[in-house]
Coordinates of C-alpha atoms in Angstrom, one line a residue:
H1442 CA 18.4 -2.3 -1.2
E1443 CA 21.9 -0.8 -1.6
T1444 CA 24.6 -1.2 -4.1
Y1445 CA 28.2 0.0 -3.7
G1446 CA 30.4 0.6 -6.7
T1447 CA 29.4 0.7 -10.4
H1448 CA 28.6 -1.9 -13.1
P1449 CA 30.5 -2.1 -16.4
A1450 CA 28.4 -1.1 -19.4
F1451 CA 26.9 -3.7 -21.8
S1452 CA 25.6 -3.5 -25.3
G1453 CA 22.8 -5.3 -27.2
Y1454 CA 20.7 -5.7 -30.3
T1455 CA 17.0 -5.4 -31.0
V1456 CA 15.6 -8.0 -33.4
R1457 CA 12.3 -8.3 -35.3
L1458 CA 11.7 -11.9 -36.4
S1459 CA 10.0 -12.7 -39.7
G1460 CA 8.1 -15.5 -37.9
G1461 CA 6.9 -13.3 -35.0
T1462 CA 6.9 -14.4 -31.4
A1463 CA 6.4 -18.0 -32.5
A1464 CA 9.9 -18.0 -33.9
T1465 CA 11.5 -16.8 -30.6
D1466 CA 12.7 -20.2 -29.3
A1467 CA 14.2 -21.2 -32.6
F1468 CA 16.0 -17.9 -32.9
I1469 CA 17.5 -18.2 -29.4
Q1470 CA 18.5 -21.8 -30.1
R1471 CA 20.3 -20.7 -33.3
V1472 CA 22.1 -17.9 -31.5
K1473 CA 23.2 -20.1 -28.7
R1474 CA 24.3 -22.8 -31.1
D1475 CA 26.4 -20.4 -33.2
A1476 CA 27.9 -18.6 -30.2
P1477 CA 31.2 -19.7 -28.6
A1478 CA 30.7 -22.2 -25.8
G1479 CA 30.3 -20.3 -22.5
A1480 CA 29.4 -17.0 -24.0
V1481 CA 27.0 -15.1 -21.7
I1482 CA 24.1 -13.9 -23.8
D1483 CA 20.9 -12.4 -22.2
F1484 CA 17.7 -12.4 -24.1
Q1485 CA 14.7 -10.1 -23.5
T1486 CA 11.7 -11.4 -25.4
L1487 CA 8.3 -10.0 -26.0
G1488 CA 6.6 -13.0 -24.5
S1489 CA 8.7 -12.6 -21.3
D1490 CA 7.8 -8.9 -21.2
R1491 CA 4.1 -9.7 -21.5
A1492 CA 4.4 -12.2 -18.7
T1493 CA 6.2 -9.7 -16.5
V1494 CA 3.5 -7.1 -17.1
R1495 CA 0.8 -9.6 -16.3
R1496 CA 2.5 -10.5 -13.0
A1497 CA 2.9 -6.8 -12.2
V1498 CA -0.7 -6.0 -12.5
L1499 CA -2.1 -9.3 -11.2
P1500 CA -2.5 -8.1 -7.5
Q1501 CA -4.1 -4.9 -8.7
V1502 CA -6.6 -6.9 -10.9
F1503 CA -7.4 -9.2 -7.9
A1504 CA -7.8 -6.1 -5.7
L1505 CA -10.2 -4.4 -8.1
L1506 CA -12.2 -7.6 -8.7
A1507 CA -12.5 -8.2 -4.9
F1508 CA -13.5 -4.5 -4.4
A1509 CA -16.2 -4.9 -7.2
A1510 CA -17.4 -8.1 -5.7
V1511 CA -17.7 -6.8 -2.1
L1512 CA -19.2 -3.5 -3.3
T1513 CA -21.7 -5.4 -5.4
A1514 CA -22.6 -7.6 -2.4
G1515 CA -22.9 -4.6 -0.1
A1516 CA -24.9 -2.6 -2.6
M1517 CA -27.3 -5.5 -3.2
L1518 CA -27.8 -6.0 0.6
A1519 CA -28.4 -2.3 0.9
V1520 CA -30.9 -2.4 -2.0
G1521 CA -32.4 -5.5 -0.4
Q1522 CA -32.9 -3.6 2.8
T1523 CA -34.8 -0.8 1.0
L1524 CA -36.8 -3.2 -1.1
G1525 CA -37.6 -5.4 1.9
R1526 CA -38.9 -2.3 3.8
R1527 CA -41.0 -1.1 0.8
A1528 CA -42.3 -4.6 0.2
G1529 CA -43.4 -4.9 3.8
I1530 CA -45.3 -1.6 3.6
R1531 CA -46.9 -2.6 0.3
A1532 CA -47.9 -6.0 1.7
D1533 CA -49.8 -4.3 4.5
D1534 CA -51.3 -1.9 1.9
D1535 CA -52.3 -4.9 -0.3
L1536 CA -54.8 -6.0 2.3
A1537 CA -56.5 -2.6 2.2
L1538 CA -56.3 -2.5 -1.7
A1539 CA -57.8 -6.0 -1.9
A1540 CA -60.6 -5.0 0.4
M1541 CA -61.3 -2.0 -1.9
G1542 CA -61.7 -4.3 -4.9
M1543 CA -58.3 -4.2 -6.6
T1544 CA -57.7 -7.6 -8.2
P1545 CA -54.5 -9.6 -7.7
R1546 CA -53.6 -9.0 -11.4
E1547 CA -54.0 -5.3 -11.1
R1548 CA -51.8 -5.3 -8.0
R1549 CA -49.1 -7.4 -9.8
V1550 CA -49.2 -4.9 -12.8
A1551 CA -48.7 -2.0 -10.4
D1552 CA -45.8 -3.8 -8.8
W1553 CA -44.2 -4.5 -12.2
F1554 CA -44.4 -0.9 -13.2
R1555 CA -42.9 0.2 -9.9
L1556 CA -40.1 -2.4 -10.3
G1557 CA -39.4 -1.5 -13.9
T1558 CA -39.0 2.2 -13.0
V1559 CA -36.5 1.3 -10.3
V1560 CA -34.5 -1.1 -12.4
M1561 CA -34.3 1.1 -15.5
S1562 CA -33.4 4.2 -13.5
G1563 CA -30.6 2.2 -11.7
V1564 CA -29.3 0.7 -14.9
V1565 CA -29.1 3.9 -16.8
L1566 CA -27.4 5.7 -13.9
A1567 CA -25.0 2.9 -13.4
F1568 CA -24.1 2.8 -17.1
A1569 CA -23.5 6.5 -17.2
V1570 CA -21.3 6.5 -14.0
A1571 CA -19.3 3.5 -15.2
A1572 CA -18.6 5.3 -18.6
L1573 CA -17.6 8.5 -16.9
A1574 CA -15.4 6.6 -14.4
S1575 CA -13.3 5.4 -17.3
W1576 CA -11.5 8.8 -17.1
L1577 CA -10.0 7.6 -13.9
T1578 CA -8.9 4.1 -15.1
P1579 CA -6.7 2.2 -15.4
V1580 CA -5.0 2.8 -12.1
G1581 CA -1.5 2.1 -10.8
V1582 CA 1.2 0.6 -13.0
A1583 CA -1.2 0.1 -15.9
R1584 CA -2.1 3.8 -16.1
A1585 CA 1.5 4.7 -17.1
V1586 CA 1.4 2.6 -20.2
E1587 CA -2.3 3.0 -21.2
P1588 CA -2.2 3.9 -25.0
K1589 CA -5.6 5.6 -25.1
P1590 CA -6.4 7.3 -21.7
G1591 CA -9.7 9.1 -21.3
L1592 CA -13.3 8.3 -21.9
A1593 CA -13.9 4.7 -23.0
V1594 CA -17.3 3.0 -23.4
D1595 CA -16.5 -0.8 -23.2
W1596 CA -19.7 -2.3 -24.6
V1597 CA -18.5 -5.8 -24.0
V1598 CA -18.3 -5.1 -20.3
L1599 CA -21.1 -2.5 -19.8
L1600 CA -23.9 -4.3 -21.6
P1601 CA -23.6 -7.6 -19.7
G1602 CA -23.1 -5.6 -16.5
A1603 CA -26.3 -3.6 -17.1
L1604 CA -28.2 -6.9 -17.8
G1605 CA -26.8 -8.5 -14.7
L1606 CA -27.7 -5.4 -12.6
A1607 CA -31.2 -5.5 -13.9
L1608 CA -31.6 -9.2 -13.1
L1609 CA -30.1 -8.8 -9.6
V1610 CA -32.3 -5.8 -8.6
G1611 CA -35.4 -7.2 -10.3
G1612 CA -34.9 -10.6 -8.7
S1613 CA -34.3 -9.1 -5.3
S1614 CA -37.4 -7.0 -5.6
V1615 CA -39.6 -10.0 -6.6
M1616 CA -38.2 -12.1 -3.8
A1617 CA -38.7 -9.3 -1.2
T1618 CA -42.3 -8.8 -2.5
L1619 CA -43.2 -12.6 -2.3
R1620 CA -41.6 -12.9 1.2
A1621 CA -43.5 -9.8 2.4
R1622 CA -46.8 -11.1 1.1
R1623 CA -46.3 -14.5 2.7
S1624 CA -45.6 -12.9 6.0
A1625 CA -48.3 -10.2 5.8
G1626 CA -50.2 -10.1 9.0
V1627 CA -47.8 -12.5 10.7
T1628 CA -46.0 -11.5 13.8
G1629 CA -42.2 -11.5 13.4
R1630 CA -40.4 -14.5 14.9
P1631 CA -38.5 -13.6 18.1
S1632 CA -34.8 -14.3 18.3
V1633 CA -33.7 -17.4 20.4
L1634 CA -30.5 -15.7 21.4
V1635 CA -32.4 -12.6 22.7
G1636 CA -34.7 -14.9 24.7
R1637 CA -31.9 -16.7 26.4
L1638 CA -30.0 -13.4 27.0
R1639 CA -33.1 -11.9 28.8
A1640 CA -33.1 -14.9 31.1
F1641 CA -29.6 -14.0 32.4
V1642 CA -29.2 -10.2 31.9
T1643 CA -31.4 -7.8 33.8
S1644 CA -30.3 -4.6 32.2
P1645 CA -33.2 -3.1 30.2
S1646 CA -30.8 -1.2 27.9
I1647 CA -28.9 -4.3 27.0
N1648 CA -32.0 -6.4 26.4
V1649 CA -33.6 -3.8 24.2
G1650 CA -30.5 -3.0 22.3
V1651 CA -29.7 -6.7 21.5
G1652 CA -33.3 -7.2 20.5
M1653 CA -33.2 -4.2 18.1
A1654 CA -30.1 -5.7 16.5
L1655 CA -31.4 -9.3 16.1
E1656 CA -35.2 -9.0 15.8
S1657 CA -36.4 -7.6 12.6
G1658 CA -40.0 -6.9 13.6
H1659 CA -42.9 -6.8 11.1
G1660 CA -44.6 -4.5 8.7
R1661 CA -44.1 -0.8 9.0
T1662 CA -41.8 -1.2 12.0
S1663 CA -39.7 -3.9 10.5
V1664 CA -35.9 -3.4 10.3
P1665 CA -33.6 -5.4 8.0
T1666 CA -31.5 -6.9 10.8
R1667 CA -30.2 -9.9 8.8
S1668 CA -29.0 -8.0 5.8
T1669 CA -27.4 -5.4 8.2
L1670 CA -25.5 -8.2 9.9
A1671 CA -24.6 -9.7 6.6
T1672 CA -23.3 -6.4 5.1
A1673 CA -21.3 -5.6 8.2
T1674 CA -19.8 -9.1 8.3
T1675 CA -19.0 -9.1 4.6
G1676 CA -17.4 -5.7 4.9
L1677 CA -15.3 -6.7 7.8
V1678 CA -14.2 -9.9 6.1
A1679 CA -13.1 -7.9 3.1
V1680 CA -11.3 -5.3 5.3
I1681 CA -9.3 -7.9 7.3
A1682 CA -8.5 -9.8 4.1
S1683 CA -7.2 -6.7 2.4
L1684 CA -5.1 -5.8 5.5
T1685 CA -3.7 -9.3 5.7
F1686 CA -2.8 -9.3 2.0
A1687 CA -1.3 -5.8 2.4
A1688 CA 0.8 -7.0 5.4
S1689 CA 2.0 -10.1 3.5
L1690 CA 2.9 -8.0 0.4
D1691 CA 4.7 -5.5 2.5
H1692 CA 6.7 -8.3 4.3
F1693 CA 7.5 -9.8 0.9
V1694 CA 8.9 -6.7 -0.8
G1695 CA 10.9 -5.9 2.4
T1696 CA 12.4 -9.3 2.9
P1697 CA 15.1 -10.2 0.3
R1698 CA 15.1 -13.8 1.5
A1699 CA 11.5 -14.2 0.4
Y1700 CA 12.4 -13.4 -3.2
G1701 CA 15.6 -15.4 -3.5
F1702 CA 18.4 -13.6 -1.6
A1703 CA 19.3 -16.2 1.1
F1704 CA 22.7 -14.6 1.3
D1705 CA 24.0 -11.3 2.5
A1706 CA 25.9 -9.8 -0.5
M1707 CA 26.3 -10.3 -4.2
V1708 CA 29.2 -9.2 -6.4
P1709 CA 28.4 -9.3 -10.1
T1710 CA 31.3 -10.5 -12.3
Y1711 CA 31.6 -10.1 -16.1
G1712 CA 34.9 -11.6 -17.3
D1713 CA 35.8 -8.4 -19.3
P1714 CA 39.4 -8.2 -20.6
G1715 CA 41.9 -6.0 -18.9
P1716 CA 42.1 -4.9 -15.2
V1717 CA 38.5 -5.9 -14.5
A1718 CA 39.2 -9.6 -15.4
A1719 CA 42.5 -9.5 -13.4
N1720 CA 40.6 -8.3 -10.3
E1721 CA 37.9 -10.9 -10.7
R1722 CA 40.6 -13.6 -10.8
K1723 CA 42.0 -12.4 -7.5
L1724 CA 38.6 -12.0 -5.8
P1725 CA 38.2 -15.8 -4.8
R1726 CA 41.5 -15.7 -2.8
V1727 CA 40.4 -12.5 -1.0
L1728 CA 37.1 -14.0 -0.1
E1729 CA 38.7 -17.2 1.1
D1730 CA 41.1 -15.4 3.4
E1731 CA 38.7 -12.8 4.7
S1732 CA 37.4 -13.5 8.2
M1733 CA 34.1 -11.7 7.8
V1734 CA 33.1 -14.0 4.9
E1735 CA 31.4 -17.1 6.3
S1736 CA 30.5 -18.7 3.0
W1737 CA 30.6 -17.9 -0.7
S1738 CA 29.7 -19.4 -4.0
Q1739 CA 30.0 -18.6 -7.7
L1740 CA 27.0 -18.6 -10.0
F1741 CA 27.4 -19.4 -13.8
N1742 CA 24.5 -18.8 -16.2
G1743 CA 23.3 -20.2 -19.4
Q1744 CA 20.1 -21.6 -21.0
V1745 CA 18.8 -25.1 -21.4
A1746 CA 16.1 -26.7 -23.5
L1747 CA 13.3 -28.5 -21.6
A1748 CA 10.1 -30.0 -22.8
S1749 CA 8.2 -26.8 -22.1
G1750 CA 10.8 -24.6 -23.9
I1751 CA 14.1 -22.8 -23.4
V1752 CA 14.6 -21.6 -19.8
P1753 CA 17.4 -19.7 -18.0
A1754 CA 19.8 -21.9 -16.2
Y1755 CA 22.4 -21.4 -13.4
G1756 CA 25.3 -23.5 -12.3
I1757 CA 26.4 -23.0 -8.7
A1758 CA 29.9 -23.8 -7.3
F1759 CA 30.2 -23.7 -3.5
H1760 CA 33.3 -22.5 -1.7
K1761 CA 33.9 -22.3 2.0
G1762 CA 30.6 -23.9 3.0
M1763 CA 27.3 -24.3 1.3
R1764 CA 25.2 -21.5 2.7
A1765 CA 25.5 -18.8 0.0
A1766 CA 22.7 -19.9 -2.4
P1767 CA 19.3 -18.8 -3.7
T1768 CA 16.4 -19.4 -1.4
V1769 CA 15.1 -22.9 -1.2
V1770 CA 11.3 -23.3 -0.9
R1771 CA 11.3 -27.1 -0.8
G1772 CA 13.9 -29.7 -0.9
R1773 CA 17.6 -28.6 -1.2
V1774 CA 20.1 -27.1 -3.7
P1775 CA 21.8 -29.6 -6.0
N1776 CA 25.2 -30.9 -4.9
A1777 CA 25.9 -33.5 -7.6
P1778 CA 26.3 -33.1 -11.4
T1779 CA 23.1 -35.2 -12.0
E1780 CA 20.8 -33.0 -9.7
V1781 CA 18.8 -29.9 -10.5
A1782 CA 16.5 -27.6 -8.6
L1783 CA 13.7 -25.8 -10.5
G1784 CA 11.7 -22.6 -10.1
A1785 CA 8.0 -22.9 -9.3
S1786 CA 6.8 -21.8 -12.7
T1787 CA 9.1 -24.3 -14.5
L1788 CA 8.0 -27.1 -12.2
R1789 CA 4.4 -26.3 -13.2
A1790 CA 5.2 -26.1 -16.9
E1791 CA 7.0 -29.4 -16.8
H1792 CA 4.3 -31.0 -14.6
L1793 CA 6.9 -32.2 -12.1
S1794 CA 7.4 -32.1 -8.4
V1795 CA 10.5 -32.5 -6.1
G1796 CA 11.7 -36.1 -6.4
D1797 CA 10.9 -36.5 -10.1
S1798 CA 13.4 -36.7 -12.9
I1799 CA 13.6 -34.4 -15.9
S1800 CA 15.2 -34.7 -19.4
V1801 CA 17.4 -31.7 -20.5
S1802 CA 18.7 -31.4 -24.0
R1803 CA 22.4 -31.1 -24.5
S1804 CA 24.1 -28.6 -26.9
S1805 CA 25.2 -31.6 -28.9
G1806 CA 21.6 -32.7 -29.5
S1807 CA 21.4 -35.6 -27.1
A1808 CA 19.6 -35.5 -23.7
A1809 CA 20.6 -36.0 -20.1
R1810 CA 18.5 -37.0 -17.1
F1811 CA 18.6 -35.0 -13.9
Q1812 CA 17.0 -35.6 -10.5
V1813 CA 14.8 -32.7 -9.3
V1814 CA 16.0 -32.2 -5.7
G1815 CA 14.4 -28.9 -4.8
Q1816 CA 12.3 -25.8 -5.7
V1817 CA 14.2 -22.6 -5.5
V1818 CA 13.6 -18.9 -6.0
L1819 CA 15.8 -17.5 -8.8
P1820 CA 16.1 -13.8 -8.2
G1821 CA 17.3 -12.6 -11.6
L1822 CA 21.0 -12.8 -10.9
T1823 CA 21.9 -11.7 -14.4
Q1824 CA 23.8 -8.7 -15.7
Y1825 CA 20.7 -7.4 -17.4
R1826 CA 17.7 -7.3 -15.0
A1827 CA 15.1 -7.0 -17.8
S1828 CA 16.2 -10.2 -19.5
D1829 CA 14.2 -13.5 -19.5
Q1830 CA 16.7 -14.7 -16.9
A1831 CA 15.1 -12.3 -14.3
A1832 CA 11.8 -14.2 -13.7
L1833 CA 11.6 -15.4 -10.1
G1834 CA 9.9 -18.7 -10.7
V1835 CA 11.4 -19.6 -14.1
G1836 CA 14.6 -21.5 -14.6
A1837 CA 16.9 -24.3 -13.3
L1838 CA 19.8 -24.4 -10.8
F1839 CA 22.5 -27.0 -11.5
T1840 CA 25.9 -27.5 -10.1
E1841 CA 28.7 -25.9 -12.1
D1842 CA 29.6 -29.3 -13.7
G1843 CA 25.9 -30.2 -14.2
L1844 CA 25.3 -27.0 -16.2
A1845 CA 28.5 -27.5 -18.2
S1846 CA 27.4 -31.0 -19.1
V1847 CA 24.4 -29.7 -21.0
T1848 CA 25.6 -26.3 -22.3
G1849 CA 29.1 -27.4 -23.4
A1850 CA 30.6 -24.5 -21.4
G1851 CA 33.4 -25.2 -19.0
K1852 CA 36.8 -24.0 -17.7
G1853 CA 38.9 -23.0 -20.7
S1854 CA 35.9 -22.2 -23.0
F1855 CA 35.4 -18.7 -24.4
N1856 CA 34.4 -16.1 -21.9
Y1857 CA 33.7 -18.7 -19.2
T1858 CA 33.2 -16.7 -16.0
A1859 CA 30.8 -16.6 -13.1
T1860 CA 27.8 -14.3 -13.5
A1861 CA 27.8 -13.4 -9.8
T1862 CA 29.6 -14.2 -6.6
L1863 CA 27.2 -14.9 -3.7
I1864 CA 28.5 -14.2 -0.2
S1865 CA 27.2 -15.0 3.3
L1866 CA 28.7 -12.8 6.0
R1867 CA 29.4 -13.4 9.7
S1868 CA 27.0 -12.0 12.2
G1869 CA 27.7 -8.3 13.0
T1870 CA 29.1 -7.5 9.5
T1871 CA 27.4 -5.8 6.6
P1872 CA 27.8 -5.6 2.8
K1873 CA 29.2 -2.1 3.3
D1874 CA 32.0 -3.5 5.5
L1875 CA 32.8 -6.0 2.7
D1876 CA 32.8 -3.2 0.1
S1877 CA 35.3 -1.2 2.3
I1878 CA 37.6 -4.3 2.3
L1879 CA 37.4 -4.7 -1.5
T1880 CA 37.9 -1.0 -2.1
K1881 CA 41.2 -1.1 0.0
R1882 CA 42.4 -4.1 -1.9
F1883 CA 41.4 -3.2 -5.5
G1884 CA 40.6 0.5 -5.5
P1885 CA 37.2 2.4 -5.7
N1886 CA 34.4 0.9 -8.0
A1887 CA 36.4 -2.3 -8.7
F1888 CA 33.3 -4.3 -7.7
A1889 CA 29.7 -3.5 -7.2
V1890 CA 28.7 -5.1 -3.9
S1891 CA 24.9 -5.4 -3.5
A1892 CA 23.0 -6.0 -0.3
S1893 CA 20.3 -7.3 -2.6
R1894 CA 19.1 -6.5 -6.1
E1895 CA 15.4 -6.1 -6.5
P1896 CA 14.0 -8.1 -9.4
A1897 CA 11.6 -6.5 -11.8
D1898 CA 8.6 -8.5 -10.4
V1899 CA 9.4 -7.2 -6.9
A1900 CA 9.9 -3.6 -8.1
S1901 CA 6.4 -3.8 -9.8
Y1902 CA 4.8 -5.1 -6.6
R1903 CA 6.4 -2.4 -4.5
R1904 CA 4.6 0.2 -6.6
I1905 CA 1.2 -1.2 -5.7
R1906 CA 1.7 -1.6 -1.9
G1907 CA -0.9 1.1 -1.2
T1908 CA -3.7 -0.6 -3.3
P1909 CA -4.8 -3.1 -0.7
L1910 CA -4.8 -0.5 2.0
A1911 CA -6.9 1.9 -0.1
L1912 CA -9.3 -1.1 -0.8
A1913 CA -9.5 -1.8 3.0
G1914 CA -10.3 1.9 3.7
L1915 CA -13.1 2.0 1.1
L1916 CA -14.6 -1.3 2.3
G1917 CA -14.4 -0.1 5.9
L1918 CA -16.2 3.1 4.9
L1919 CA -18.9 1.0 3.2
A1920 CA -19.4 -1.2 6.3
A1921 CA -19.6 1.9 8.5
V1922 CA -22.1 3.6 6.3
T1923 CA -24.2 0.4 6.3
V1924 CA -24.3 0.1 10.1
G1925 CA -24.9 3.9 10.5
H1926 CA -27.8 3.7 8.0
A1927 CA -29.3 0.7 9.8
L1928 CA -29.2 2.5 13.1
V1929 CA -30.9 5.6 11.7
V1930 CA -33.5 3.4 10.1
A1931 CA -34.1 1.4 13.3
V1932 CA -34.6 4.6 15.3
R1933 CA -37.0 6.0 12.8
R1934 CA -39.0 2.8 12.2
R1935 CA -39.2 1.9 15.9
R1936 CA -39.9 5.3 17.3
M1937 CA -43.3 4.1 18.5
D1938 CA -41.6 1.3 20.5
L1939 CA -39.1 3.7 21.9
A1940 CA -41.9 6.1 22.8
V1941 CA -43.7 3.3 24.7
L1942 CA -40.4 2.5 26.5
R1943 CA -40.1 6.2 27.5
A1944 CA -43.7 6.2 28.7
I1945 CA -43.2 3.2 31.0
G1946 CA -40.1 4.7 32.6
F1947 CA -37.1 4.5 30.3
T1948 CA -34.8 7.6 30.7
P1949 CA -33.2 9.3 27.7
S1950 CA -29.8 7.9 28.6
Q1951 CA -31.2 4.3 28.7
V1952 CA -32.7 4.8 25.2
S1953 CA -29.3 6.1 24.0
R1954 CA -27.5 3.2 25.6
S1955 CA -30.0 0.8 23.9
V1956 CA -28.9 2.2 20.5
A1957 CA -25.3 1.8 21.5
W1958 CA -25.9 -1.8 22.5
Q1959 CA -27.6 -2.4 19.2
A1960 CA -24.5 -1.1 17.4
S1961 CA -22.2 -3.1 19.7
T1962 CA -24.1 -6.3 19.0
V1963 CA -23.8 -5.9 15.2
A1964 CA -20.1 -5.2 15.6
L1965 CA -19.5 -8.2 17.9
I1966 CA -21.2 -10.6 15.6
A1967 CA -19.5 -9.1 12.5
A1968 CA -16.1 -9.2 14.1
T1969 CA -16.5 -12.7 15.6
I1970 CA -17.3 -14.1 12.1
G1971 CA -15.4 -11.6 10.0
V1972 CA -12.0 -11.6 11.6
P1973 CA -11.1 -15.3 11.3
F1974 CA -12.6 -15.6 7.8
G1975 CA -10.9 -12.4 6.7
V1976 CA -7.5 -13.6 7.9
L1977 CA -8.1 -16.9 6.1
L1978 CA -9.2 -15.2 2.9
G1979 CA -6.2 -12.8 3.0
R1980 CA -3.8 -15.6 3.6
L1981 CA -5.3 -17.7 0.7
A1982 CA -5.1 -14.7 -1.6
W1983 CA -1.4 -14.0 -0.8
S1984 CA -0.6 -17.7 -1.1
A1985 CA -2.1 -17.8 -4.6
V1986 CA 0.1 -14.8 -5.6
A1987 CA 3.2 -16.4 -4.0
R1988 CA 2.6 -19.6 -5.8
Q1989 CA 2.2 -17.7 -9.1
L1990 CA 5.4 -15.9 -8.6
G1991 CA 7.2 -18.9 -7.3
V1992 CA 8.5 -17.2 -4.1
V1993 CA 8.4 -18.2 -0.4
D1994 CA 4.8 -18.3 0.8
A1995 CA 5.0 -16.5 4.1
P1996 CA 1.7 -14.7 4.8
V1997 CA 1.6 -12.3 7.7
V1998 CA -1.3 -11.6 10.1
P1999 CA -1.5 -7.9 10.7
M2000 CA -1.8 -6.4 14.2
A2001 CA -5.1 -4.8 13.0
A2002 CA -6.7 -8.3 12.8
L2003 CA -5.8 -8.9 16.5
L2004 CA -7.3 -5.5 17.5
A2005 CA -10.3 -5.8 15.1
L2006 CA -12.9 -6.9 17.8
P2007 CA -12.4 -4.0 20.2
A2008 CA -11.8 -1.6 17.3
A2009 CA -15.1 -2.7 15.7
V2010 CA -17.1 -2.2 18.9
L2011 CA -15.5 1.2 19.5
F2012 CA -16.1 2.3 16.0
A2013 CA -19.7 1.1 16.0
N2014 CA -20.4 3.0 19.2
L2015 CA -18.9 6.2 17.6
V2016 CA -21.3 5.6 14.7
A2017 CA -24.2 5.1 17.1
L2018 CA -23.6 8.5 18.8
V2019 CA -25.8 10.5 16.4
P2020 CA -28.8 8.1 16.1
G2021 CA -28.5 7.5 19.9
R2022 CA -28.9 11.2 20.7
R2023 CA -31.7 11.4 18.2
A2024 CA -33.5 8.5 19.9
A2025 CA -33.0 10.1 23.3
R2026 CA -34.6 13.3 22.1
L2027 CA -37.8 11.7 20.9
R2028 CA -41.0 13.2 22.4
P2029 CA -43.2 10.2 23.5
V2030 CA -46.4 12.2 23.8
E2031 CA -46.2 13.5 20.2
I2032 CA -45.3 10.1 18.8
L2033 CA -48.0 8.2 20.7
R2034 CA -50.6 10.8 19.8
A2035 CA -49.6 10.5 16.1
G2036 CA -49.7 6.7 16.2
S2037 CA -53.1 6.6 17.8

């Protein structure tokens, strides 16, 4: 955003209330009641600051929670793969142990000791890593204001986390053991898809590769195909969701219309005595006569008391058309003294929707009824951007006369002036052109012409634009490692099958292509499921944030989502290069002799 010219200075007071934050509304009411009618007073309250901070860190909190959830799911699937393989081996060994006289109870005790060792080692290691990782947290905006950075052992989080980890790993191990024992000595079920594919495809490499991707096998040669597919799909869903959220966030912070600026330029006005006030009185005539100005309006500010509390209020007076106004999300802007448009947060707090009516307290103590005709984005059009007036979804927009009817302010009252002048320019002109015109008429720095003025919420979100991209990168790495690990395991566990294929005529290049087709099959299935679900999840996540902020909900689908399918296949084949070469170099004679 760009601003031309300078703003006049302002002064203020800091106040500590004897009643604490609970007395804030009463204090504001007292100040407004005792102030002259029409006086422009901005308030910055502790409650509003807390809400601003919460909104600023909310996307980061969601991103970290999503990362933790996906990482947990991926880790549990990876652990499940290992436990499943070990359980399958132990199930085969149990037959021999039972034949040697080991009772079922003795075998269960051995399993529990083995399980306890794994669980306790994992819990202790995870606890230590989590405590040490506290040196790196919090991240982003919150790190700048953390009062006690450094090592922090949060027992309230770590103890339940350790217990949950123990239950998850222990439960997974028990389930894997029971499943392996039930299937001991049973041949693995063939894949229906693989059977149908073999009826139409004659390429041996394709048939073998698809079979390796979808058929798990049995016992010592079993491969966790389902958990590999689930991990790859989950990872791709999370990656696409993160990229969709990142693209939507990037579009939001780069589109002033999305956060309220449905006009081209804004000129703050203050009503100060002297030359500034004289210039401001002449500004309407200049805008009315200037050909580059297509529409302009004046915005007056105040505060009104609703059932949910005191909220910022604006009164708009249209001139030369009705285009220069804050962004309308639903409905329309008010054009009658008995109409009002509300921000999203205010609508939620009042439990209202467009079309309902609302009671607004007058300065005299009585109340007036207004028809809610729209939902608008109020982009903090105040002199002081940190004030309570700056929240995007909080507040009410009246007509000029509608605001005056409840605040008692009007023409002729003390310090009655527009807070800002909103201007829509004709196509082909810019705010810089308007600033040049005003500079010629009134001299340099007479007015501060802004192309847009970034609200505090938007500035906070701009600082975390890289967080979803970093999350996508980490999740993509997790998915790649999972697929790579699965390929290496498949080659190692099925080296006997590969040796048999080589013995009956498979060439090294055919074996390598089989591994590539295995990777491609995993990538195709993961992308087919993961891309649409990832886009949907990312759009839903951004829509939730947009509703919370009260801004235009305009999610964006990134180009990466459209290219995800070929990119996933290409990336999977790159990952498959090393295990494919390893499979091609297997010596059939040595493997078959060792297996015999």
